[in-house]
């Protein structure tokens, strides 16, 4: 009996010893010295700092508030993902200018991996020869000043259609947010694919659905090693459905373009025509496939430059260590309202730009709506031309009042809790024709 008990104790001790040895072996194999990371909030097991983003405050405001406490260079752990946040123009300079080549690749997300054909578009393509070639095509062919100017008739026609519709609604509240959004989609779709077709209308609908995915936080993206999460949440199925429909529509439009003889197009090339012409010219260092063209055309209508960057190798910034494969976010919203540069930065005071000349094309980092550095948004000229014309027409031809006697200061300016900081509710407003609009 005593011998049996003694044997049991020895057996248990042996198993405990084996377990301890395995734990120690694993520890020493994976041990890394403690890094001198930038300061940041306390991290909880498994979730990191995700609990800080569960309130009603939009993420960009939460990040701004955290930066006030921990500084303009901050470390966050969201699930499995390490994030470095830059919240001032000085820290943004380090990532977007000084060390921009080290941060020239984008973070891979489930949405971009599926919908961009394995990140083959311009926005999410890894920094390298393929990206440089696509960027060159984009700047010299797709979005050059000459090409953007060639789309002027499309912009004028669609914005004129918008104004004519508004004239008919004079004196009644209209959903201006929805109408401007649809006008923007129409312009982008026509510039990308040309004339309106039944597929054109379907494409706009699927693009809107895709943009909702891109603007929303997904738990699967902060736990990339747990592949099953995207299936459990239903995200993967929804994204694949959007991608399949987008692929079908763009495929049909490309086939239609390939059947049209170049002579029949004349000088009216859309973006699909340009990419097919470049592909058929045989002048590229890397061959351009139909899949590549689909990825670029899809991105032209659905993506923005507001994507996180991924660190390729370890580096030191401002005395802190930035590990390899760390995601970097630049809070453009916070920088554009930094009290060090902007007086009463959260108030709408357009006159401030008359007194202070600020370049918004990536040179003045206190105001970078299109980003800066190598991955600056290539569609700046296209966007400016579109916004300037629409804004000028709406202000020149109409006066505007709020419904039900509402005062401007009574408007709900709560922001959308997502990637973009747009107004959470649509703008309903009453148009009054000030200058007649001639067709």
PDB file of C-alpha atoms in Angstrom, residues 103-401:
ATOM      1  CA  UNK A 103       6.032  51.879 -44.048  1.00  0.00           C
ATOM      2  CA  UNK A 104       5.148  51.729 -47.741  1.00  0.00           C
ATOM      3  CA  UNK A 105       3.095  48.510 -47.565  1.00  0.00           C
ATOM      4  CA  UNK A 106      -0.508  48.273 -46.426  1.00  0.00           C
ATOM      5  CA  UNK A 107      -1.995  45.996 -43.818  1.00  0.00           C
ATOM      6  CA  UNK A 108      -3.845  43.026 -45.272  1.00  0.00           C
ATOM      7  CA  UNK A 109      -7.512  42.751 -44.334  1.00  0.00           C
ATOM      8  CA  UNK A 110     -10.048  40.051 -45.157  1.00  0.00           C
ATOM      9  CA  UNK A 111     -12.037  42.495 -47.307  1.00  0.00           C
ATOM     10  CA  UNK A 112      -9.012  43.559 -49.353  1.00  0.00           C
ATOM     11  CA  UNK A 113      -7.697  40.012 -49.708  1.00  0.00           C
ATOM     12  CA  UNK A 114     -10.973  38.754 -51.198  1.00  0.00           C
ATOM     13  CA  UNK A 115     -12.327  41.768 -53.084  1.00  0.00           C
ATOM     14  CA  UNK A 116      -8.967  42.969 -54.439  1.00  0.00           C
ATOM     15  CA  UNK A 117      -7.958  39.588 -55.893  1.00  0.00           C
ATOM     16  CA  UNK A 118      -5.248  38.992 -53.311  1.00  0.00           C
ATOM     17  CA  UNK A 119      -4.401  42.699 -52.852  1.00  0.00           C
ATOM     18  CA  UNK A 120      -3.686  43.392 -56.531  1.00  0.00           C
ATOM     19  CA  UNK A 121      -5.279  46.847 -56.545  1.00  0.00           C
ATOM     20  CA  UNK A 122      -3.382  50.120 -56.118  1.00  0.00           C
ATOM     21  CA  UNK A 123      -4.430  50.780 -52.516  1.00  0.00           C
ATOM     22  CA  UNK A 124      -3.580  47.448 -50.866  1.00  0.00           C
ATOM     23  CA  UNK A 125      -0.874  46.042 -53.164  1.00  0.00           C
ATOM     24  CA  UNK A 126       2.375  45.418 -51.222  1.00  0.00           C
ATOM     25  CA  UNK A 127       5.163  47.869 -51.922  1.00  0.00           C
ATOM     26  CA  UNK A 128       7.320  46.468 -54.701  1.00  0.00           C
ATOM     27  CA  UNK A 129       7.734  46.261 -58.467  1.00  0.00           C
ATOM     28  CA  UNK A 130       4.060  45.442 -59.148  1.00  0.00           C
ATOM     29  CA  UNK A 131       2.839  48.376 -57.053  1.00  0.00           C
ATOM     30  CA  UNK A 132       5.336  50.762 -58.707  1.00  0.00           C
ATOM     31  CA  UNK A 133       4.129  49.694 -62.147  1.00  0.00           C
ATOM     32  CA  UNK A 134       0.464  50.109 -61.240  1.00  0.00           C
ATOM     33  CA  UNK A 135       1.153  53.475 -59.619  1.00  0.00           C
ATOM     34  CA  UNK A 136       2.927  54.628 -62.779  1.00  0.00           C
ATOM     35  CA  UNK A 137      -0.013  53.551 -64.949  1.00  0.00           C
ATOM     36  CA  UNK A 138      -2.367  55.324 -62.574  1.00  0.00           C
ATOM     37  CA  UNK A 139      -0.467  58.623 -62.535  1.00  0.00           C
ATOM     38  CA  UNK A 140       0.436  58.748 -66.244  1.00  0.00           C
ATOM     39  CA  UNK A 141      -2.674  57.195 -67.781  1.00  0.00           C
ATOM     40  CA  UNK A 142      -5.652  56.813 -65.452  1.00  0.00           C
ATOM     41  CA  UNK A 143      -5.611  59.943 -63.295  1.00  0.00           C
ATOM     42  CA  UNK A 144      -3.324  62.389 -65.085  1.00  0.00           C
ATOM     43  CA  UNK A 145      -4.415  66.039 -65.371  1.00  0.00           C
ATOM     44  CA  UNK A 146      -5.279  65.466 -69.036  1.00  0.00           C
ATOM     45  CA  UNK A 147      -7.375  62.381 -68.245  1.00  0.00           C
ATOM     46  CA  UNK A 148      -9.224  64.103 -65.398  1.00  0.00           C
ATOM     47  CA  UNK A 149      -9.985  67.037 -67.708  1.00  0.00           C
ATOM     48  CA  UNK A 150     -11.364  64.610 -70.312  1.00  0.00           C
ATOM     49  CA  UNK A 151     -14.024  63.590 -67.781  1.00  0.00           C
ATOM     50  CA  UNK A 152     -15.292  67.180 -67.458  1.00  0.00           C
ATOM     51  CA  UNK A 153     -18.386  66.543 -69.671  1.00  0.00           C
ATOM     52  CA  UNK A 154     -19.384  63.656 -67.389  1.00  0.00           C
ATOM     53  CA  UNK A 155     -19.006  65.792 -64.260  1.00  0.00           C
ATOM     54  CA  UNK A 156     -20.935  68.691 -65.777  1.00  0.00           C
ATOM     55  CA  UNK A 157     -23.759  66.475 -67.025  1.00  0.00           C
ATOM     56  CA  UNK A 158     -24.269  64.576 -63.774  1.00  0.00           C
ATOM     57  CA  UNK A 159     -24.042  67.645 -61.522  1.00  0.00           C
ATOM     58  CA  UNK A 160     -26.381  69.544 -63.861  1.00  0.00           C
ATOM     59  CA  UNK A 161     -28.842  66.650 -63.564  1.00  0.00           C
ATOM     60  CA  UNK A 162     -28.579  66.966 -59.780  1.00  0.00           C
ATOM     61  CA  UNK A 163     -29.282  70.710 -59.901  1.00  0.00           C
ATOM     62  CA  UNK A 164     -32.261  70.248 -62.231  1.00  0.00           C
ATOM     63  CA  UNK A 165     -33.726  67.711 -59.816  1.00  0.00           C
ATOM     64  CA  UNK A 166     -33.210  70.090 -56.885  1.00  0.00           C
ATOM     65  CA  UNK A 167     -35.000  72.903 -58.754  1.00  0.00           C
ATOM     66  CA  UNK A 168     -38.079  70.681 -59.044  1.00  0.00           C
ATOM     67  CA  UNK A 169     -38.024  70.117 -55.258  1.00  0.00           C
ATOM     68  CA  UNK A 170     -37.831  73.829 -54.360  1.00  0.00           C
ATOM     69  CA  UNK A 171     -39.475  74.595 -51.021  1.00  0.00           C
ATOM     70  CA  UNK A 172     -39.590  70.953 -49.901  1.00  0.00           C
ATOM     71  CA  UNK A 173     -37.077  69.093 -47.692  1.00  0.00           C
ATOM     72  CA  UNK A 174     -34.705  66.857 -49.668  1.00  0.00           C
ATOM     73  CA  UNK A 175     -32.184  64.225 -48.590  1.00  0.00           C
ATOM     74  CA  UNK A 176     -29.131  66.056 -49.930  1.00  0.00           C
ATOM     75  CA  UNK A 177     -26.709  63.473 -48.521  1.00  0.00           C
ATOM     76  CA  UNK A 178     -28.275  60.660 -50.524  1.00  0.00           C
ATOM     77  CA  UNK A 179     -28.498  62.664 -53.758  1.00  0.00           C
ATOM     78  CA  UNK A 180     -24.875  63.860 -53.634  1.00  0.00           C
ATOM     79  CA  UNK A 181     -23.723  60.342 -52.799  1.00  0.00           C
ATOM     80  CA  UNK A 182     -25.547  58.926 -55.831  1.00  0.00           C
ATOM     81  CA  UNK A 183     -24.199  61.693 -58.078  1.00  0.00           C
ATOM     82  CA  UNK A 184     -20.647  60.872 -56.979  1.00  0.00           C
ATOM     83  CA  UNK A 185     -21.222  57.187 -57.718  1.00  0.00           C
ATOM     84  CA  UNK A 186     -22.621  58.021 -61.151  1.00  0.00           C
ATOM     85  CA  UNK A 187     -19.603  60.152 -62.052  1.00  0.00           C
ATOM     86  CA  UNK A 188     -17.092  57.543 -60.854  1.00  0.00           C
ATOM     87  CA  UNK A 189     -18.900  54.683 -62.573  1.00  0.00           C
ATOM     88  CA  UNK A 190     -19.169  56.547 -65.896  1.00  0.00           C
ATOM     89  CA  UNK A 191     -15.523  57.612 -65.768  1.00  0.00           C
ATOM     90  CA  UNK A 192     -14.554  54.012 -65.059  1.00  0.00           C
ATOM     91  CA  UNK A 193     -16.824  52.144 -67.466  1.00  0.00           C
ATOM     92  CA  UNK A 194     -18.317  54.690 -69.871  1.00  0.00           C
ATOM     93  CA  UNK A 195     -21.970  54.750 -70.848  1.00  0.00           C
ATOM     94  CA  UNK A 196     -24.769  53.743 -68.520  1.00  0.00           C
ATOM     95  CA  UNK A 197     -26.056  50.202 -68.831  1.00  0.00           C
ATOM     96  CA  UNK A 198     -28.118  47.840 -66.715  1.00  0.00           C
ATOM     97  CA  UNK A 199     -24.849  46.485 -65.279  1.00  0.00           C
ATOM     98  CA  UNK A 200     -23.820  50.053 -64.465  1.00  0.00           C
ATOM     99  CA  UNK A 201     -26.806  50.440 -62.113  1.00  0.00           C
ATOM    100  CA  UNK A 202     -26.128  47.062 -60.480  1.00  0.00           C
ATOM    101  CA  UNK A 203     -22.479  47.993 -60.027  1.00  0.00           C
ATOM    102  CA  UNK A 204     -23.345  51.165 -58.098  1.00  0.00           C
ATOM    103  CA  UNK A 205     -25.576  49.142 -55.752  1.00  0.00           C
ATOM    104  CA  UNK A 206     -22.878  46.546 -55.066  1.00  0.00           C
ATOM    105  CA  UNK A 207     -20.222  49.268 -54.584  1.00  0.00           C
ATOM    106  CA  UNK A 208     -22.364  50.879 -51.878  1.00  0.00           C
ATOM    107  CA  UNK A 209     -22.615  47.530 -50.109  1.00  0.00           C
ATOM    108  CA  UNK A 210     -18.867  46.996 -50.385  1.00  0.00           C
ATOM    109  CA  UNK A 211     -18.113  50.438 -48.986  1.00  0.00           C
ATOM    110  CA  UNK A 212     -20.212  49.642 -45.929  1.00  0.00           C
ATOM    111  CA  UNK A 213     -17.948  46.645 -45.263  1.00  0.00           C
ATOM    112  CA  UNK A 214     -14.832  48.786 -45.749  1.00  0.00           C
ATOM    113  CA  UNK A 215     -16.115  51.436 -43.320  1.00  0.00           C
ATOM    114  CA  UNK A 216     -16.962  49.023 -40.510  1.00  0.00           C
ATOM    115  CA  UNK A 217     -14.790  47.432 -37.827  1.00  0.00           C
ATOM    116  CA  UNK A 218     -14.602  43.635 -38.094  1.00  0.00           C
ATOM    117  CA  UNK A 219     -13.468  41.485 -35.164  1.00  0.00           C
ATOM    118  CA  UNK A 220     -11.879  38.956 -37.548  1.00  0.00           C
ATOM    119  CA  UNK A 221      -9.320  41.567 -38.655  1.00  0.00           C
ATOM    120  CA  UNK A 222      -7.839  41.891 -35.152  1.00  0.00           C
ATOM    121  CA  UNK A 223      -7.599  38.117 -34.658  1.00  0.00           C
ATOM    122  CA  UNK A 224      -6.033  37.105 -38.000  1.00  0.00           C
ATOM    123  CA  UNK A 225      -4.741  33.768 -36.683  1.00  0.00           C
ATOM    124  CA  UNK A 226      -8.262  32.598 -35.774  1.00  0.00           C
ATOM    125  CA  UNK A 227      -9.385  31.964 -39.342  1.00  0.00           C
ATOM    126  CA  UNK A 228     -12.716  30.495 -38.290  1.00  0.00           C
ATOM    127  CA  UNK A 229     -13.863  33.853 -36.868  1.00  0.00           C
ATOM    128  CA  UNK A 230     -14.669  35.262 -40.304  1.00  0.00           C
ATOM    129  CA  UNK A 231     -16.900  32.244 -40.963  1.00  0.00           C
ATOM    130  CA  UNK A 232     -18.576  32.271 -37.549  1.00  0.00           C
ATOM    131  CA  UNK A 233     -19.461  35.971 -37.839  1.00  0.00           C
ATOM    132  CA  UNK A 234     -20.703  35.495 -41.406  1.00  0.00           C
ATOM    133  CA  UNK A 235     -18.289  38.156 -42.663  1.00  0.00           C
ATOM    134  CA  UNK A 236     -16.449  35.910 -45.111  1.00  0.00           C
ATOM    135  CA  UNK A 237     -19.666  34.721 -46.747  1.00  0.00           C
ATOM    136  CA  UNK A 238     -20.967  38.284 -47.146  1.00  0.00           C
ATOM    137  CA  UNK A 239     -17.670  39.578 -48.536  1.00  0.00           C
ATOM    138  CA  UNK A 240     -17.388  36.674 -50.984  1.00  0.00           C
ATOM    139  CA  UNK A 241     -20.940  37.345 -52.176  1.00  0.00           C
ATOM    140  CA  UNK A 242     -20.085  41.008 -52.846  1.00  0.00           C
ATOM    141  CA  UNK A 243     -16.875  39.982 -54.605  1.00  0.00           C
ATOM    142  CA  UNK A 244     -18.585  37.395 -56.821  1.00  0.00           C
ATOM    143  CA  UNK A 245     -21.185  39.914 -57.982  1.00  0.00           C
ATOM    144  CA  UNK A 246     -18.550  42.618 -58.525  1.00  0.00           C
ATOM    145  CA  UNK A 247     -16.359  40.194 -60.463  1.00  0.00           C
ATOM    146  CA  UNK A 248     -19.277  39.183 -62.681  1.00  0.00           C
ATOM    147  CA  UNK A 249     -20.298  42.775 -63.430  1.00  0.00           C
ATOM    148  CA  UNK A 250     -16.780  44.054 -64.124  1.00  0.00           C
ATOM    149  CA  UNK A 251     -16.059  40.952 -66.205  1.00  0.00           C
ATOM    150  CA  UNK A 252     -19.101  41.599 -68.401  1.00  0.00           C
ATOM    151  CA  UNK A 253     -18.195  45.274 -68.819  1.00  0.00           C
ATOM    152  CA  UNK A 254     -14.606  44.422 -69.766  1.00  0.00           C
ATOM    153  CA  UNK A 255     -15.794  41.908 -72.358  1.00  0.00           C
ATOM    154  CA  UNK A 256     -18.098  44.544 -73.834  1.00  0.00           C
ATOM    155  CA  UNK A 257     -15.187  46.996 -74.048  1.00  0.00           C
ATOM    156  CA  UNK A 258     -12.978  44.415 -75.760  1.00  0.00           C
ATOM    157  CA  UNK A 259     -15.603  43.920 -78.468  1.00  0.00           C
ATOM    158  CA  UNK A 260     -15.622  47.625 -79.324  1.00  0.00           C
ATOM    159  CA  UNK A 261     -13.045  48.641 -81.914  1.00  0.00           C
ATOM    160  CA  UNK A 262     -10.599  51.362 -80.807  1.00  0.00           C
ATOM    161  CA  UNK A 263     -11.566  53.499 -83.814  1.00  0.00           C
ATOM    162  CA  UNK A 264     -15.187  53.506 -82.652  1.00  0.00           C
ATOM    163  CA  UNK A 265     -14.227  54.952 -79.263  1.00  0.00           C
ATOM    164  CA  UNK A 266     -12.546  58.016 -80.741  1.00  0.00           C
ATOM    165  CA  UNK A 267     -10.985  60.183 -78.052  1.00  0.00           C
ATOM    166  CA  UNK A 268     -13.511  59.191 -75.391  1.00  0.00           C
ATOM    167  CA  UNK A 269     -11.605  56.571 -73.437  1.00  0.00           C
ATOM    168  CA  UNK A 270     -12.828  55.558 -70.010  1.00  0.00           C
ATOM    169  CA  UNK A 271     -10.573  53.910 -67.412  1.00  0.00           C
ATOM    170  CA  UNK A 272     -11.436  50.402 -68.609  1.00  0.00           C
ATOM    171  CA  UNK A 273     -10.427  51.356 -72.173  1.00  0.00           C
ATOM    172  CA  UNK A 274      -7.123  52.785 -70.935  1.00  0.00           C
ATOM    173  CA  UNK A 275      -6.172  49.672 -68.978  1.00  0.00           C
ATOM    174  CA  UNK A 276      -7.040  47.370 -71.881  1.00  0.00           C
ATOM    175  CA  UNK A 277      -5.000  49.533 -74.252  1.00  0.00           C
ATOM    176  CA  UNK A 278      -1.991  49.510 -71.912  1.00  0.00           C
ATOM    177  CA  UNK A 279      -2.320  45.748 -71.481  1.00  0.00           C
ATOM    178  CA  UNK A 280      -2.433  45.114 -75.228  1.00  0.00           C
ATOM    179  CA  UNK A 281       0.506  47.440 -75.941  1.00  0.00           C
ATOM    180  CA  UNK A 282       2.981  44.951 -74.493  1.00  0.00           C
ATOM    181  CA  UNK A 283       5.095  47.792 -73.079  1.00  0.00           C
ATOM    182  CA  UNK A 284       4.917  46.729 -69.431  1.00  0.00           C
ATOM    183  CA  UNK A 285       7.721  45.116 -67.452  1.00  0.00           C
ATOM    184  CA  UNK A 286       5.176  42.910 -65.691  1.00  0.00           C
ATOM    185  CA  UNK A 287       2.215  41.546 -67.696  1.00  0.00           C
ATOM    186  CA  UNK A 288      -1.164  43.034 -66.840  1.00  0.00           C
ATOM    187  CA  UNK A 289      -3.809  40.325 -66.490  1.00  0.00           C
ATOM    188  CA  UNK A 290      -7.584  40.684 -66.670  1.00  0.00           C
ATOM    189  CA  UNK A 291      -7.630  39.934 -62.936  1.00  0.00           C
ATOM    190  CA  UNK A 292      -5.261  42.864 -62.336  1.00  0.00           C
ATOM    191  CA  UNK A 293      -7.541  45.121 -64.383  1.00  0.00           C
ATOM    192  CA  UNK A 294     -10.589  44.000 -62.405  1.00  0.00           C
ATOM    193  CA  UNK A 295      -8.791  44.761 -59.131  1.00  0.00           C
ATOM    194  CA  UNK A 296      -7.799  48.261 -60.257  1.00  0.00           C
ATOM    195  CA  UNK A 297     -11.234  49.105 -61.688  1.00  0.00           C
ATOM    196  CA  UNK A 298     -12.959  47.897 -58.532  1.00  0.00           C
ATOM    197  CA  UNK A 299     -10.611  49.993 -56.416  1.00  0.00           C
ATOM    198  CA  UNK A 300     -11.184  53.063 -58.593  1.00  0.00           C
ATOM    199  CA  UNK A 301     -14.812  53.116 -57.509  1.00  0.00           C
ATOM    200  CA  UNK A 302     -14.709  51.805 -53.959  1.00  0.00           C
ATOM    201  CA  UNK A 303     -11.471  52.551 -52.143  1.00  0.00           C
ATOM    202  CA  UNK A 304      -9.826  55.457 -50.389  1.00  0.00           C
ATOM    203  CA  UNK A 305      -6.287  56.039 -49.200  1.00  0.00           C
ATOM    204  CA  UNK A 306      -7.254  55.820 -45.556  1.00  0.00           C
ATOM    205  CA  UNK A 307      -5.657  52.460 -44.877  1.00  0.00           C
ATOM    206  CA  UNK A 308      -3.225  51.369 -42.182  1.00  0.00           C
ATOM    207  CA  UNK A 309       0.419  50.834 -43.039  1.00  0.00           C
ATOM    208  CA  UNK A 310       2.409  47.753 -42.113  1.00  0.00           C
ATOM    209  CA  UNK A 311       5.987  47.887 -40.852  1.00  0.00           C
ATOM    210  CA  UNK A 312       8.313  45.609 -42.834  1.00  0.00           C
ATOM    211  CA  UNK A 313      11.264  45.604 -40.405  1.00  0.00           C
ATOM    212  CA  UNK A 314      12.081  46.774 -36.893  1.00  0.00           C
ATOM    213  CA  UNK A 315      13.010  50.440 -36.580  1.00  0.00           C
ATOM    214  CA  UNK A 316      13.480  53.100 -33.906  1.00  0.00           C
ATOM    215  CA  UNK A 317      11.437  56.311 -33.927  1.00  0.00           C
ATOM    216  CA  UNK A 318      11.654  59.083 -31.324  1.00  0.00           C
ATOM    217  CA  UNK A 319      13.657  56.748 -29.081  1.00  0.00           C
ATOM    218  CA  UNK A 320      11.019  53.986 -29.175  1.00  0.00           C
ATOM    219  CA  UNK A 321      11.255  50.589 -30.841  1.00  0.00           C
ATOM    220  CA  UNK A 322       8.724  49.804 -33.566  1.00  0.00           C
ATOM    221  CA  UNK A 323       8.661  46.005 -34.127  1.00  0.00           C
ATOM    222  CA  UNK A 324       8.403  44.418 -37.557  1.00  0.00           C
ATOM    223  CA  UNK A 325       4.892  43.673 -38.884  1.00  0.00           C
ATOM    224  CA  UNK A 326       3.394  46.380 -36.671  1.00  0.00           C
ATOM    225  CA  UNK A 327       0.419  48.260 -38.093  1.00  0.00           C
ATOM    226  CA  UNK A 328       0.689  52.039 -38.144  1.00  0.00           C
ATOM    227  CA  UNK A 329      -2.314  54.356 -38.097  1.00  0.00           C
ATOM    228  CA  UNK A 330      -2.124  58.104 -38.690  1.00  0.00           C
ATOM    229  CA  UNK A 331      -5.132  59.868 -37.166  1.00  0.00           C
ATOM    230  CA  UNK A 332      -5.762  62.400 -39.947  1.00  0.00           C
ATOM    231  CA  UNK A 333      -8.898  63.630 -38.177  1.00  0.00           C
ATOM    232  CA  UNK A 334      -7.021  64.512 -34.975  1.00  0.00           C
ATOM    233  CA  UNK A 335      -4.124  66.147 -36.838  1.00  0.00           C
ATOM    234  CA  UNK A 336      -6.535  68.315 -38.829  1.00  0.00           C
ATOM    235  CA  UNK A 337      -7.964  69.642 -35.539  1.00  0.00           C
ATOM    236  CA  UNK A 338      -4.756  69.906 -33.515  1.00  0.00           C
ATOM    237  CA  UNK A 339      -5.025  73.093 -31.376  1.00  0.00           C
ATOM    238  CA  UNK A 340      -1.293  73.658 -31.879  1.00  0.00           C
ATOM    239  CA  UNK A 341      -2.040  74.489 -35.523  1.00  0.00           C
ATOM    240  CA  UNK A 342      -5.774  75.191 -35.671  1.00  0.00           C
ATOM    241  CA  UNK A 343      -7.679  77.658 -33.519  1.00  0.00           C
ATOM    242  CA  UNK A 344     -11.085  76.223 -32.592  1.00  0.00           C
ATOM    243  CA  UNK A 345     -10.300  73.299 -34.902  1.00  0.00           C
ATOM    244  CA  UNK A 346     -13.656  71.532 -34.527  1.00  0.00           C
ATOM    245  CA  UNK A 347     -15.684  74.543 -35.683  1.00  0.00           C
ATOM    246  CA  UNK A 348     -16.638  75.137 -39.312  1.00  0.00           C
ATOM    247  CA  UNK A 349     -14.665  78.274 -40.166  1.00  0.00           C
ATOM    248  CA  UNK A 350     -13.760  78.096 -43.874  1.00  0.00           C
ATOM    249  CA  UNK A 351     -12.395  81.665 -43.702  1.00  0.00           C
ATOM    250  CA  UNK A 352      -9.378  80.298 -41.829  1.00  0.00           C
ATOM    251  CA  UNK A 353      -7.962  79.105 -45.157  1.00  0.00           C
ATOM    252  CA  UNK A 354      -8.021  82.658 -46.533  1.00  0.00           C
ATOM    253  CA  UNK A 355      -5.683  83.759 -43.759  1.00  0.00           C
ATOM    254  CA  UNK A 356      -3.490  80.653 -43.719  1.00  0.00           C
ATOM    255  CA  UNK A 357      -2.215  79.130 -46.943  1.00  0.00           C
ATOM    256  CA  UNK A 358      -2.145  75.374 -46.393  1.00  0.00           C
ATOM    257  CA  UNK A 359      -1.286  72.838 -49.070  1.00  0.00           C
ATOM    258  CA  UNK A 360      -3.520  69.761 -48.856  1.00  0.00           C
ATOM    259  CA  UNK A 361      -1.557  67.633 -51.332  1.00  0.00           C
ATOM    260  CA  UNK A 362       0.701  66.056 -48.716  1.00  0.00           C
ATOM    261  CA  UNK A 363       3.259  68.826 -48.200  1.00  0.00           C
ATOM    262  CA  UNK A 364       1.774  70.470 -45.082  1.00  0.00           C
ATOM    263  CA  UNK A 365       1.298  67.603 -42.654  1.00  0.00           C
ATOM    264  CA  UNK A 366      -1.025  69.546 -40.359  1.00  0.00           C
ATOM    265  CA  UNK A 367      -3.717  69.048 -43.040  1.00  0.00           C
ATOM    266  CA  UNK A 368      -3.494  65.822 -45.063  1.00  0.00           C
ATOM    267  CA  UNK A 369      -6.985  64.677 -46.117  1.00  0.00           C
ATOM    268  CA  UNK A 370      -5.435  62.656 -48.976  1.00  0.00           C
ATOM    269  CA  UNK A 371      -2.498  61.310 -46.973  1.00  0.00           C
ATOM    270  CA  UNK A 372       1.149  61.948 -47.835  1.00  0.00           C
ATOM    271  CA  UNK A 373       4.311  60.201 -48.966  1.00  0.00           C
ATOM    272  CA  UNK A 374       4.617  57.316 -51.417  1.00  0.00           C
ATOM    273  CA  UNK A 375       1.110  55.996 -50.727  1.00  0.00           C
ATOM    274  CA  UNK A 376      -0.665  59.348 -51.021  1.00  0.00           C
ATOM    275  CA  UNK A 377      -4.074  59.013 -52.684  1.00  0.00           C
ATOM    276  CA  UNK A 378      -3.532  59.046 -56.479  1.00  0.00           C
ATOM    277  CA  UNK A 379      -7.053  60.367 -57.077  1.00  0.00           C
ATOM    278  CA  UNK A 380      -6.509  63.865 -55.648  1.00  0.00           C
ATOM    279  CA  UNK A 381      -7.049  65.703 -58.941  1.00  0.00           C
ATOM    280  CA  UNK A 382     -10.153  63.645 -59.757  1.00  0.00           C
ATOM    281  CA  UNK A 383     -11.650  64.305 -56.308  1.00  0.00           C
ATOM    282  CA  UNK A 384     -10.908  68.043 -56.294  1.00  0.00           C
ATOM    283  CA  UNK A 385     -12.412  68.569 -59.748  1.00  0.00           C
ATOM    284  CA  UNK A 386     -15.572  66.760 -58.670  1.00  0.00           C
ATOM    285  CA  UNK A 387     -15.994  68.482 -55.294  1.00  0.00           C
ATOM    286  CA  UNK A 388     -15.216  71.985 -56.580  1.00  0.00           C
ATOM    287  CA  UNK A 389     -17.790  71.855 -59.379  1.00  0.00           C
ATOM    288  CA  UNK A 390     -20.551  70.358 -57.213  1.00  0.00           C
ATOM    289  CA  UNK A 391     -19.981  72.801 -54.354  1.00  0.00           C
ATOM    290  CA  UNK A 392     -19.815  75.818 -56.670  1.00  0.00           C
ATOM    291  CA  UNK A 393     -23.065  74.860 -58.428  1.00  0.00           C
ATOM    292  CA  UNK A 394     -24.962  74.209 -55.192  1.00  0.00           C
ATOM    293  CA  UNK A 395     -23.844  77.485 -53.603  1.00  0.00           C
ATOM    294  CA  UNK A 396     -24.262  79.630 -56.724  1.00  0.00           C
ATOM    295  CA  UNK A 397     -27.755  78.530 -57.752  1.00  0.00           C
ATOM    296  CA  UNK A 398     -29.408  77.872 -54.378  1.00  0.00           C
ATOM    297  CA  UNK A 399     -29.983  79.226 -50.902  1.00  0.00           C
ATOM    298  CA  UNK A 400     -30.611  76.621 -48.220  1.00  0.00           C
ATOM    299  CA  UNK A 401     -32.737  76.501 -45.065  1.00  0.00           C
TER     300      UNK A 401
END
